[in-house]
XYZ file of C-alpha atoms in Angstrom:
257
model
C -3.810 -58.957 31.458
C -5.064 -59.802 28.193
C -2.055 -61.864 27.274
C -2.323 -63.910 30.275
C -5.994 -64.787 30.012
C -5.840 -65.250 26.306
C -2.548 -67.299 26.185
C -2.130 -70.328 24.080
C -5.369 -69.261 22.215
C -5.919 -68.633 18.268
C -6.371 -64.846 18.841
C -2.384 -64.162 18.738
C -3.415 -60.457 17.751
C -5.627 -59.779 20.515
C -3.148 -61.041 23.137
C -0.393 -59.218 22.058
C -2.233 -55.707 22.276
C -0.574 -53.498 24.629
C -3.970 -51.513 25.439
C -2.522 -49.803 28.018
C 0.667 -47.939 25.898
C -1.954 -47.041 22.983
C -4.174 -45.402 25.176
C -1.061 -43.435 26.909
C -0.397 -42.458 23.246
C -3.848 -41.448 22.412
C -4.651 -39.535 25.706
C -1.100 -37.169 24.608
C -1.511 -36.365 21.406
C -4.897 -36.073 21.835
C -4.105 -32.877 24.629
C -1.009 -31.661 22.420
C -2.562 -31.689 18.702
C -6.683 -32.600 18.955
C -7.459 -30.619 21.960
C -6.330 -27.376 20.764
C -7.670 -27.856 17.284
C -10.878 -28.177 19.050
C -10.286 -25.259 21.120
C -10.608 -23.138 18.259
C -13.474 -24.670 16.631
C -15.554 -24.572 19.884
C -14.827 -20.788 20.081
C -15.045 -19.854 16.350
C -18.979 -20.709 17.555
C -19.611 -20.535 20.816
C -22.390 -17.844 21.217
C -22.915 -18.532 24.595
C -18.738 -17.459 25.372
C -18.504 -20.601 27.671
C -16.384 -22.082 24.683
C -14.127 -25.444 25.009
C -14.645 -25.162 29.151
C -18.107 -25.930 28.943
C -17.733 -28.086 26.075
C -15.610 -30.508 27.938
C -17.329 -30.626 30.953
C -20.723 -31.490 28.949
C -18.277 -34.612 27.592
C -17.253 -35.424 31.117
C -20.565 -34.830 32.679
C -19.079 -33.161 35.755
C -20.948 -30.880 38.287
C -20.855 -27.208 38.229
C -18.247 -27.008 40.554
C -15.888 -28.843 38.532
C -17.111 -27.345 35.362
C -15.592 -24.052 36.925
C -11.618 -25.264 37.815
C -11.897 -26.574 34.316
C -13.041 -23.036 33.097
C -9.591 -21.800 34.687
C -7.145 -24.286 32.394
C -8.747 -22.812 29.378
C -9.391 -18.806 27.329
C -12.028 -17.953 26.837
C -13.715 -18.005 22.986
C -12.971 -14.108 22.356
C -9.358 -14.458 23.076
C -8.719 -17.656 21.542
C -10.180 -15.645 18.421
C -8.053 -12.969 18.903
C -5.009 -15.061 18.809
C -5.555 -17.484 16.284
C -4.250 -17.178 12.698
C -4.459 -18.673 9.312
C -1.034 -19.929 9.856
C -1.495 -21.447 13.535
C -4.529 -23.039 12.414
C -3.584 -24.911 9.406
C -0.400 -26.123 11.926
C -2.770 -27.617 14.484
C -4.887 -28.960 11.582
C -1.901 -30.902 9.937
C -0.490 -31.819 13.779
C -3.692 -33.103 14.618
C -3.580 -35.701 11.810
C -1.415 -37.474 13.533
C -4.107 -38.206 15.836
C -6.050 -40.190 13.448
C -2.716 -42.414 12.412
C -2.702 -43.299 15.982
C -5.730 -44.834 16.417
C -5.692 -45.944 12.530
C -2.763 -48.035 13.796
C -4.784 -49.509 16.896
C -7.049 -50.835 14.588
C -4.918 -52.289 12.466
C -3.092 -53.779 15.754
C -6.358 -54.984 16.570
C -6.856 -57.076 13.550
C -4.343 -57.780 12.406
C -3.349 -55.980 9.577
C -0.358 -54.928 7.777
C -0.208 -51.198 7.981
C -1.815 -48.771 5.432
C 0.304 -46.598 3.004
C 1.062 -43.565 2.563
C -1.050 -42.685 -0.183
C -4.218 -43.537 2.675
C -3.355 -40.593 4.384
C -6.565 -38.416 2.796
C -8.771 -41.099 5.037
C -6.700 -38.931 8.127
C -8.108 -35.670 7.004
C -11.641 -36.839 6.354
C -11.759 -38.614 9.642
C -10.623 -35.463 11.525
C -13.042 -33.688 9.701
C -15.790 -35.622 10.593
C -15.129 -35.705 13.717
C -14.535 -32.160 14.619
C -17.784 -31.478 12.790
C -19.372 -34.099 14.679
C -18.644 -32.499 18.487
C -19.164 -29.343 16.988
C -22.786 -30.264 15.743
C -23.503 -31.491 19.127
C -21.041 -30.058 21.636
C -21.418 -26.082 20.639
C -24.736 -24.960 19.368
C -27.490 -23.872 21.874
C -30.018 -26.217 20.274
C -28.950 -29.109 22.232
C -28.817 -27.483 25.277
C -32.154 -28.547 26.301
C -33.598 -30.263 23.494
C -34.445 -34.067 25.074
C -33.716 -35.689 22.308
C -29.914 -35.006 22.155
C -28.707 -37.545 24.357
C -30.811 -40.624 21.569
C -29.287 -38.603 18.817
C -25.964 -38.333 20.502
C -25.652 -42.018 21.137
C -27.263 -43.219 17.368
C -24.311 -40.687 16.067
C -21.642 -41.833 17.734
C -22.450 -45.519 17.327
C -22.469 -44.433 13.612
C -19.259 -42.450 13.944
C -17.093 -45.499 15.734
C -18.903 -47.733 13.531
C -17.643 -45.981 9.720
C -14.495 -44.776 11.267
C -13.556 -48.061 11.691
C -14.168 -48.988 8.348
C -12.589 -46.063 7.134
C -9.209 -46.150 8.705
C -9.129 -50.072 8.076
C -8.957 -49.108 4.790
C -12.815 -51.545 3.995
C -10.564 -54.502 5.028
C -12.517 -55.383 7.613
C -16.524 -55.937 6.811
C -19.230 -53.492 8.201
C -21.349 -56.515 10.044
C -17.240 -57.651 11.432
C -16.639 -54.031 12.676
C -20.807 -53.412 14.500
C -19.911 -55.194 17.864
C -16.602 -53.146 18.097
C -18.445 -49.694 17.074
C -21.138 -50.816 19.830
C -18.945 -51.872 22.944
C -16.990 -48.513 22.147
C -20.090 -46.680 22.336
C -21.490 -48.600 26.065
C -18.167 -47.930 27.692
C -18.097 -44.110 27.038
C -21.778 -44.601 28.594
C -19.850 -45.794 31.160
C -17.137 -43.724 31.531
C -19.422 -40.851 31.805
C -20.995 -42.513 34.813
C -18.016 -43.124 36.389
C -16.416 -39.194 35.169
C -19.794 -38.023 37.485
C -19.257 -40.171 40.568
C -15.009 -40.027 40.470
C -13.259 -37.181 38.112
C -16.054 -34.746 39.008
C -14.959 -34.907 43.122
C -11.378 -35.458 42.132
C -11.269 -32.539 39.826
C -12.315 -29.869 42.258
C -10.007 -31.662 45.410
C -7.214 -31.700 43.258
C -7.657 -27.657 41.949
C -7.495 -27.141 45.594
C -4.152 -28.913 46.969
C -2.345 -28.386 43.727
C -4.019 -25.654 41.498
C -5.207 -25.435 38.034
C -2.122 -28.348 37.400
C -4.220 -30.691 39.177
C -7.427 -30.237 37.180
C -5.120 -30.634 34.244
C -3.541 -34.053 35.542
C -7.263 -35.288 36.086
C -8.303 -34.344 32.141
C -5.183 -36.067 31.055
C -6.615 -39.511 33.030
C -9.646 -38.986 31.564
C -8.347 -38.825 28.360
C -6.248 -41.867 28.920
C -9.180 -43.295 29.908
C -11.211 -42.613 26.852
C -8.197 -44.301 24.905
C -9.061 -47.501 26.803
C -12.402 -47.235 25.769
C -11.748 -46.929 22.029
C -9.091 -49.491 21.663
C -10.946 -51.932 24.343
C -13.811 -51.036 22.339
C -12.218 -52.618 19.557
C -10.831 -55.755 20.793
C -14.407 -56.453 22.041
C -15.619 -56.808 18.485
C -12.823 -58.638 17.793
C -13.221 -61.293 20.302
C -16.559 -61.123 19.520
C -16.099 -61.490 15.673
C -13.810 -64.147 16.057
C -16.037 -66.487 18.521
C -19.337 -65.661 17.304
C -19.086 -68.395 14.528
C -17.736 -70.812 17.015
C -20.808 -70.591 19.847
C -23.198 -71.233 16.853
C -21.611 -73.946 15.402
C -21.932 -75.176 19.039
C -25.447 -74.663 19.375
C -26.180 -76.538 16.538
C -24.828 -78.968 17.744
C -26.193 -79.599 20.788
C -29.871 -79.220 18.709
């Protein structure tokens, strides 16, 4: 779709984005290597025992009802901390780095730039980091539960987050004031999303549990999470485009002052 409305323009980049097989990409190894990473975390703290269950339904924003088929897909904290060692930790940890190449690599689709080397690979590890401390911070304590100021704070954070993890996976090849409309459209659509999680994934979640089992609440996570990959990447091109004809309107303006 891009290509087609963008073709024979200057952004060559931008039109030859394949949003749609990034954010395949990101939505499975985000369920095979991030989601179970985070599994653990949410249980090695989650006081109230809902773990990972409720922490993903807080991210989708579903009702109770769906909340509780997505209880079923998941253990609960006490076993997950029962069965996890040093060994199977440290695996998911270096699995889930390949998380962070993949949307590293979107970025650099995005703008156009040559891919980073090997030697970058410690910007991986701090990016996971930061992340997983991030959702932990908000996701998991009982603080937030009903503190009104999490959902400001939440949205100032993960404007922030978008915002320097840009920056950091381009390597600081793309300028902070480039990479603000990208880190801000990223953050509006996941506003969105959430909207759209309450009025569609919550309903289809609990009708799908019931004609096909826990497999169907499983099927509707994995849309949402190829969703959320067409959030981050669109997210990006946004700021691109925006980036790119920014300069042009205002030279326009002027002129017609």
């Amino acid at each position: 779709m891009i290509r087609r409305l963008r073709a024979g323009h200057r952004w060559g980049p931008v039109s030859d984005f394949d949003l749609w097989q990034r954010s395949l990409g990101f939505a499975a190894l985000g369920f095979l290597t991030l989601v179970p990473l985070l599994i653990v975390v949410s249980a090695a703290g989650a006081g109230s025992g809902e773990g990972f269950a409720q922490w993903l339904g807080d991210g989708l924003g579903v009702s109770e009802a769906a909340r509780g088929e997505i209880e079923r897909l998941f253990a609960l904290p006490r076993q997950v901390r029962r069965a996890t060692t040093a060994f199977g930790l440290a695996l998911l940890a270096v699995f889930g780095l390949s998380f962070g190449t993949v949307v590293q690599s979107g970025y650099e689709k995005v703008w156009d730039l040559s891919p980073a080397r090997w030697r970058a690979r410690w910007r991986h590890v701090l990016w996971l980091a930061v992340l997983i401390g991030l959702l932990y911070l908000i996701a998991v304590p009982s603080l937030w539960r009903d503190n009104p100021a999490r959902g400001p704070i939440s949205l100032l954070c993960g404007t922030l987050f978008v915002w320097w993890s840009q920056r950091l996976l381009l390597g600081g090849r793309v300028g902070w004031t480039a990479l603000l409309p990208g880190a801000l459209a990223t953050v509006l659509g996941l506003l969105g999303l959430r909207v759209f999680s309450r009025l569609v994934f919550s309903p289809l979640i609990a009708s799908s549990a019931v004609s096909y089992g826990p497999f169907g609440a499983f099927l509707v996570i994995q849309t949402w999470l190829v969703a959320v990959g067409v959030v981050v990447f669109g997210g990006a091109l946004c700021g691109r485009m925006i980036n790119d004809e920014l300069p042009r309107m205002t030279r326009a303006l002027k002129r017609r002052r």
